[in-house]
Coordinates of C-alpha atoms and ligand atoms in Angstrom, one line a residue:
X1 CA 117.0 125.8 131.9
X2 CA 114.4 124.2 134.5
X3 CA 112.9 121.0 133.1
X4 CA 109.9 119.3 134.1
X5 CA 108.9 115.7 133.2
X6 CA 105.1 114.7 132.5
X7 CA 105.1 110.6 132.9
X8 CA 106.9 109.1 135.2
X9 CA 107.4 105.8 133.2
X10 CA 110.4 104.3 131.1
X11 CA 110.9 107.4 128.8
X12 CA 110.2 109.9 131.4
X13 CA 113.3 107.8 133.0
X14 CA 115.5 108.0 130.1
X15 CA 115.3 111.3 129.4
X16 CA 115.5 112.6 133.2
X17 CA 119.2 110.4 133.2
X18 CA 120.3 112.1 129.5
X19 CA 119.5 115.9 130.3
X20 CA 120.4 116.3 134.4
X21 CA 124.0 115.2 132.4
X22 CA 123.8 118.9 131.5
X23 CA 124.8 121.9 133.6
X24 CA 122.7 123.9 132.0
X25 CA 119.5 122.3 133.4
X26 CA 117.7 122.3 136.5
X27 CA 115.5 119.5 137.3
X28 CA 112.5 120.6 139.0
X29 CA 110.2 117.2 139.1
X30 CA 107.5 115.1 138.0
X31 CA 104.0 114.6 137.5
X32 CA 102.1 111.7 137.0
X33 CA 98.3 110.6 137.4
X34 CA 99.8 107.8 139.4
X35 CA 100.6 109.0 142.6
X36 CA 102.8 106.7 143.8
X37 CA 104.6 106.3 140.8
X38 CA 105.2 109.9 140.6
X39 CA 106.3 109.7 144.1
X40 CA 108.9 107.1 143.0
X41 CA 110.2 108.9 140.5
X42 CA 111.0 111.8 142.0
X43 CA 112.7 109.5 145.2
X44 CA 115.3 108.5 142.5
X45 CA 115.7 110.7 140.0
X46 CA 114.8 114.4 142.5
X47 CA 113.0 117.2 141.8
X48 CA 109.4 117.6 143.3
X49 CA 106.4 115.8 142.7
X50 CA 103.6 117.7 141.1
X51 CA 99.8 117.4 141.2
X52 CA 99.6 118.4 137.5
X53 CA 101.7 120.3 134.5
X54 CA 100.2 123.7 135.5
X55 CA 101.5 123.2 139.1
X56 CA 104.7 122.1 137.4
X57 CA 105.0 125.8 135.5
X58 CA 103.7 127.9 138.0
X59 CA 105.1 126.8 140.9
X60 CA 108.0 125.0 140.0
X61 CA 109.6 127.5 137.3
X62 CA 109.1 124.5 134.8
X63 CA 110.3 126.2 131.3
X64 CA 110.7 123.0 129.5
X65 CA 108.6 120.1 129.9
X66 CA 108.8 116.5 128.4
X67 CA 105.4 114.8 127.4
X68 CA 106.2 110.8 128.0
X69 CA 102.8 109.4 128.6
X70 CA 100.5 106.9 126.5
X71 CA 100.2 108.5 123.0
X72 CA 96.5 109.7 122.9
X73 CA 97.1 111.8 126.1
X74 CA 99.7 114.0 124.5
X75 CA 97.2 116.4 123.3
X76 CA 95.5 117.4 126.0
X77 CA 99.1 117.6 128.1
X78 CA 101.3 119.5 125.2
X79 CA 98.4 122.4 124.8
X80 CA 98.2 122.6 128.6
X81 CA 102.0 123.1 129.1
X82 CA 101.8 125.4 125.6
X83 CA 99.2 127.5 127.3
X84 CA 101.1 128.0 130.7
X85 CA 103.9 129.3 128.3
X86 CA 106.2 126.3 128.4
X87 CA 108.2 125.4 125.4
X88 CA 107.2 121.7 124.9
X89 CA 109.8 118.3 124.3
X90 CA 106.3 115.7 123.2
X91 CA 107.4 112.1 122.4
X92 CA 106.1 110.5 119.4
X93 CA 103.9 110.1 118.3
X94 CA 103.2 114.0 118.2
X95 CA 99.1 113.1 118.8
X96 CA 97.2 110.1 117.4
X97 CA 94.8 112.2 114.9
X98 CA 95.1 115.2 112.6
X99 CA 92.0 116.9 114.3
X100 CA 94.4 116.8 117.5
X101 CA 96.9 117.8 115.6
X102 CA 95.3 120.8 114.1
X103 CA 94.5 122.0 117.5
X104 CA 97.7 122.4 118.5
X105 CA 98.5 123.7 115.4
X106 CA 96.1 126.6 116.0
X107 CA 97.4 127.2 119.4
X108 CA 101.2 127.8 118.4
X109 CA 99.8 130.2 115.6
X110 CA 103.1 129.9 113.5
X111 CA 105.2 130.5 116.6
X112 CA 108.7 128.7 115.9
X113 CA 110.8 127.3 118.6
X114 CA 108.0 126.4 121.4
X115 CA 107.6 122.5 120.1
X116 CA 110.0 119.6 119.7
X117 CA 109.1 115.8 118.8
X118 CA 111.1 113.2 120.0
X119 CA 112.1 111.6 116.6
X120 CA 115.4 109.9 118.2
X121 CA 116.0 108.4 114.9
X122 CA 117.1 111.2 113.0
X123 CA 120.0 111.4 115.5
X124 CA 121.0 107.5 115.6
X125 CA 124.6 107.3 114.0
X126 CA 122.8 105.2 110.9
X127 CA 120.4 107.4 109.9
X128 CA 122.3 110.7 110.2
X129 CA 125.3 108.7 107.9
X130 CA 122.7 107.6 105.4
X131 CA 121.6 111.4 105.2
X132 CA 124.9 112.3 104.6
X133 CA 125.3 110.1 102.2
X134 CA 122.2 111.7 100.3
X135 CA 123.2 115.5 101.0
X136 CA 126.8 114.4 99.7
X137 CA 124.7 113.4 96.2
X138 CA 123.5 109.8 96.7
X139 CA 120.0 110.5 94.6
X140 CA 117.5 108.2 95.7
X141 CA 114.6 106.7 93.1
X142 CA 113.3 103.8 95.3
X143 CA 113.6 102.1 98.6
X144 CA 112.2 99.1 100.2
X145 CA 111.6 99.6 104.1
X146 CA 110.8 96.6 107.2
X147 CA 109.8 98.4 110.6
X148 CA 108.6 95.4 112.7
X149 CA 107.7 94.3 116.6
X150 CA 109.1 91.4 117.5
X151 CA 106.0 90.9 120.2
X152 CA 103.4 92.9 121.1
X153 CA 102.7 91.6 124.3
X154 CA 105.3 93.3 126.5
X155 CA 104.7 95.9 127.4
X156 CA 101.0 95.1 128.3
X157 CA 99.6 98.7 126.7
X158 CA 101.1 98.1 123.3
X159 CA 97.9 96.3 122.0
X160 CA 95.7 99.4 123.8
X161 CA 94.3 101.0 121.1
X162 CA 93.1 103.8 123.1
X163 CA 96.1 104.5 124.7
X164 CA 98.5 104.2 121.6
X165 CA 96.3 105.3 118.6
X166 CA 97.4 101.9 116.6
X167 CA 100.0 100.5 115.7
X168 CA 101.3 102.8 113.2
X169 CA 100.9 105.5 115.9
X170 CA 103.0 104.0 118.1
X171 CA 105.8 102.1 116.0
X172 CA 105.8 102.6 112.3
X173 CA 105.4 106.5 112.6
X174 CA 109.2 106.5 113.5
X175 CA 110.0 104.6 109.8
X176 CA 107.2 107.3 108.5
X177 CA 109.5 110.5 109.7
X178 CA 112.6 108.6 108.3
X179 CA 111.5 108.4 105.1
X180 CA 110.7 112.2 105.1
X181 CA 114.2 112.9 106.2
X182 CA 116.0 110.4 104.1
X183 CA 114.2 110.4 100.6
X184 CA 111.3 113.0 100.1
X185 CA 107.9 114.3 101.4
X186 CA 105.4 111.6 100.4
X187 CA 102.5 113.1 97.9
X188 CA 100.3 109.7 98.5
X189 CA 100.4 106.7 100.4
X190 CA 98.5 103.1 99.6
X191 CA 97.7 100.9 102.1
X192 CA 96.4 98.0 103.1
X193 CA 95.9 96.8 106.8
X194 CA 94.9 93.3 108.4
X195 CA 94.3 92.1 111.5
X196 CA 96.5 88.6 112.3
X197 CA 98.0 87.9 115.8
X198 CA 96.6 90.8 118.0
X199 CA 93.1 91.9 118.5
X200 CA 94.5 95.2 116.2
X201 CA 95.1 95.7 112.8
X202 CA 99.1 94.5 113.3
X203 CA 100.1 93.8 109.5
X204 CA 100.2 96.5 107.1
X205 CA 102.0 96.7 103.3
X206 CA 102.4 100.5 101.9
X207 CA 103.2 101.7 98.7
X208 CA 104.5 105.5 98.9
X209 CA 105.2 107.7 96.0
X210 CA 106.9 111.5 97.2
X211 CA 106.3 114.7 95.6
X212 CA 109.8 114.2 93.1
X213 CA 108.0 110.3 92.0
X214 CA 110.2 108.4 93.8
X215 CA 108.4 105.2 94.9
X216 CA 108.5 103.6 98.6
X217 CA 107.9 100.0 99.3
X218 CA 107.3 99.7 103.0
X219 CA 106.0 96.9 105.6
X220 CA 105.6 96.6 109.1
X221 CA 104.1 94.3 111.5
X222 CA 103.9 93.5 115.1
X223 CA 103.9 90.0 115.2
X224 CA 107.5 89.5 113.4
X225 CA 110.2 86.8 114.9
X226 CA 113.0 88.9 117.5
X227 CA 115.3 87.9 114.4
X228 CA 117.3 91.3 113.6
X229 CA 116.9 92.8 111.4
X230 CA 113.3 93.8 112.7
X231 CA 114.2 97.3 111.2
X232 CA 115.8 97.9 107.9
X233 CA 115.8 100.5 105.4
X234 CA 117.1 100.0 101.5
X235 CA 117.5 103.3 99.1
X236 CA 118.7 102.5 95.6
X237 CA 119.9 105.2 93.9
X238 CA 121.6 105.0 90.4
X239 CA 123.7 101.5 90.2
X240 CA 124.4 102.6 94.1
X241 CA 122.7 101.3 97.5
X242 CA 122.6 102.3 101.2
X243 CA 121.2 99.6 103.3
X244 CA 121.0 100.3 107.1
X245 CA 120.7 96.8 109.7
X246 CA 118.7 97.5 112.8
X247 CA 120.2 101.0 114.0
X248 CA 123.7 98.7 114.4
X249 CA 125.4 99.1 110.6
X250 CA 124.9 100.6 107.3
X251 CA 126.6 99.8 104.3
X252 CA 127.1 102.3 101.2
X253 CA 127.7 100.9 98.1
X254 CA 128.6 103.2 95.2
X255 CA 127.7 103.6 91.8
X256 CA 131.9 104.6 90.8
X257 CA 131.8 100.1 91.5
X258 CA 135.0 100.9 94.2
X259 CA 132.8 102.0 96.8
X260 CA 132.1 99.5 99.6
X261 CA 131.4 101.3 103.2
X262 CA 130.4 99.9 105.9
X263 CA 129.8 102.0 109.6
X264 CA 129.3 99.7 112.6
X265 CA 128.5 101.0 115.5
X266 CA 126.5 97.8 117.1
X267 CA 128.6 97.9 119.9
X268 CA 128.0 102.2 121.3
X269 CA 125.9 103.1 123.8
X270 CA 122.3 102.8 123.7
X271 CA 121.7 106.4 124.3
X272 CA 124.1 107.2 121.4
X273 CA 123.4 104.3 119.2
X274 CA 119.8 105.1 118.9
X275 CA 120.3 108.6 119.0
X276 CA 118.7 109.7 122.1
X277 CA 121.8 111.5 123.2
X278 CA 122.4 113.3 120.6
X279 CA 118.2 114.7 120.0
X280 CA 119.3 115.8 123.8
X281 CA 122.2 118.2 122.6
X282 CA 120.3 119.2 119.6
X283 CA 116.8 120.2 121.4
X284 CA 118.6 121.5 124.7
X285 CA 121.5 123.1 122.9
X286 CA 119.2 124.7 120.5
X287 CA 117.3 126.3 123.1
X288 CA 120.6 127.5 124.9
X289 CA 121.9 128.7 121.9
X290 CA 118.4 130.7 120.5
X291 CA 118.8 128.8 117.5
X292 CA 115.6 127.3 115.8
X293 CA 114.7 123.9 116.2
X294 CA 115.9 120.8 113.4
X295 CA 112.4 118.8 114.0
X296 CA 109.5 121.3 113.7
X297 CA 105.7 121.7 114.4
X298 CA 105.6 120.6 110.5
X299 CA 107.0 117.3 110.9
X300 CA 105.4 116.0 113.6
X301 CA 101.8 117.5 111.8
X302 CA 103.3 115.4 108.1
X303 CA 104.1 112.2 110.7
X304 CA 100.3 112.4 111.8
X305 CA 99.5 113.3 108.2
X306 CA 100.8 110.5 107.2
X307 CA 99.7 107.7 109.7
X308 CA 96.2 109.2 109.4
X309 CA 96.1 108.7 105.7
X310 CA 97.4 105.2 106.0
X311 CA 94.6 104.4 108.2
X312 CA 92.0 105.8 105.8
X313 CA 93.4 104.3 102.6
X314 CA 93.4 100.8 104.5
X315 CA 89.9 101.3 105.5
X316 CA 89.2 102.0 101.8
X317 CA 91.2 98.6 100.7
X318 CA 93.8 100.2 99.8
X319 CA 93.3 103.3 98.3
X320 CA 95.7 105.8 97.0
X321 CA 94.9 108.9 99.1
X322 CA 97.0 112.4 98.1
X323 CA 98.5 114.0 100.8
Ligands
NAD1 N1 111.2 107.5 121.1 C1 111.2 106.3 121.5 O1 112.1 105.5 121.2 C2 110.2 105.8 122.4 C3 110.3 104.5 123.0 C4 109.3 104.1 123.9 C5 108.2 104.9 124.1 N2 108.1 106.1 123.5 C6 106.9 107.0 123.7 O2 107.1 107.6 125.0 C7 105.8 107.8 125.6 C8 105.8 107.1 127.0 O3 106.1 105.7 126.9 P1 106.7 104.9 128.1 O4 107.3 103.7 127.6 O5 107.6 105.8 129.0 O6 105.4 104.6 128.9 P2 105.2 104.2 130.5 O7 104.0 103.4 130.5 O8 106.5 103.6 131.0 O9 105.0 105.6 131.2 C9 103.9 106.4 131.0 C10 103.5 107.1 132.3 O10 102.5 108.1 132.0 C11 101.6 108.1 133.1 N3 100.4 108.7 132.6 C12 99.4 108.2 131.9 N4 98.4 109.1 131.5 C13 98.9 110.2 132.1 C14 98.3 111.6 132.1 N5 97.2 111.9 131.4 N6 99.0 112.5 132.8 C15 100.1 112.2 133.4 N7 100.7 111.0 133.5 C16 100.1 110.0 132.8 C17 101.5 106.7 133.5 O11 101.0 106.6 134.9 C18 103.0 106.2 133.4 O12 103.7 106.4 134.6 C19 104.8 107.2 124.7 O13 104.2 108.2 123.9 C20 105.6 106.3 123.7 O14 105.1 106.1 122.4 C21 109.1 106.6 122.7

């Protein structure tokens, strides 16, 4: 498989180091509107510098190519390596609006197996225990949800509303998708959205109800202490609870009263532990193997779907708006 990179930046980095692991793959180089960073990139990690994603497919052989630049560039980048027939790796957000979304949603015309979104979380050991837990019976009827930032200062394009899309486009869309994959599609979102540390709406409450009625309490803000947990989700099920910590413990309690389990696993390795890794081997394997993709076009349309109708119902003080 020959890989190309769009964004020569942090995540463009970490997901060079995961998949060159692979002797499967070919690493055939970079682009990057920065020239000199793109330069850089391609000193450390190999593989050619390219002028732009085209020159990537056509002349470098580029099958597979990983979207990691600022979120409201995705569009523009996933449709132009769609179009040169590349099957597409985007990392989340998917785009920053549904009319962006539609677009490419239109241009892949039902076509299965030509888009992937980054949502790492599903892999991270915490998350995929707590859906086992779920498939394996645990029937959840609420849950109470943090997703904060510690500081949004660092880095320096966090607060760039017209690079990330918002806040909710760049951070909370993660806890968005989880809820999807650990409790239900959501039918209608409240929410309501202020404005406290950073020149962007940074503090938001939700209320979600999902198509089967069970009801979501979820907050997340960027202007939260570094004091873990900064992420934590809480599912109640029938006299039973799962509560994850960060993505460093989860803890099962059952409703049969003898049930107490806890999974640690603060001290694996970051690529594991947050399930970077293991997205790697599902995405790249699933290709190798012609097997369809676990995260589809759908779910990264419901993630924008969902961040876009949180938007609106806050603009409408809190509005329930059906999904
Ligand atoms: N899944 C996760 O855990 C996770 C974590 C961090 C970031 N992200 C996502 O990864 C993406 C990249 O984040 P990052 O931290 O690597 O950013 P970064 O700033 O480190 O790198 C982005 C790179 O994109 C380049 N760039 C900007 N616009 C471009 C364009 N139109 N065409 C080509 N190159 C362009 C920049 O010059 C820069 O080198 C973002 O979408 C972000 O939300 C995901």
């Amino acid at each position: 498989m020959k890989i190309g990179v769009v964004g020569a930046g942090n995540m463009g980095g970490l997901h060079v180091s995961l998949f060159k692991n692979r002797t499967d793959v070919e690493f055939v180089g970079v682009t990057d509107i920065d020239l000199d960073r793109c330069n850089k990139f391609s000193e450390i990690h190999g593989g050619k510098a390219y002028k732009n994603v085209q020159e990537m497919i056509q002349t470098g052989g580029a099958e597979i190519v990983f979207v990691t630049i600022p979120n409201t560039k995705h569009k523009q980048v996933i449709l132009d390596g769609l179009r040169e027939g590349a099957v597409v790796f985007g990392e989340k957000p998917f785009v920053t609006s549904i009319a962006d979304a539609d677009e490419i949603m239109t241009e892949l015309a039902g076509k299965q197996n030509r888009l992937y979104n980054g949502f790492n979380r599903r892999f991270a050991p915490v998350y995929a225990k707590a859906k086992e837990l779920v498939q394996q019976g645990f029937q959840v009827r609420s849950a109470n949800i943090i997703m904060n930032d510690g500081d949004m200062t660092s880095p320096p394009w966090v607060t760039n509303t017209a690079l990330t899309g918002g806040f909710l486009y760049d951070t909370t869309i993660h806890m968005f998708d989880m809820v999807r994959f650990l409790v239900g599609e959501i039918a209608e979102v409240r929410c309501i959205a202020q404005q406290c540390h950073y020149p962007l709406q940074d503090n938001f409450s939700f209320i979600f109800t999902t198509t089967s009625g069970q009801s979501i309490v979820m907050s997340s803000n960027g202007h939260a202490s570094w004091a873990y947990p900064s992420e934590r989700i809480q599912l109640w099920g029938d006299h039973a609870t799962i509560v994850t910590e960060e993505l460093d413990n989860v803890m099962h309690c059952g409703s049969n009263k003898s049930t107490l389990e806890i999974t640690d696993v603060k001290n694996l390795d970051r690529n594991m532990k947050w399930g970077y890794a293991q997205m790697h081997e599902d995405f790249l394997g699933a290709i190798a193997a012609n097997q369809p993709f676990s995260i589809t076009p759908e779910d990264a349309y419901k993630s924008v779907l969902i961040t876009e109708s949180c938007y609106i119902s806050a603009a409408n003080g809190g509005k329930a708006i059906q999904l």
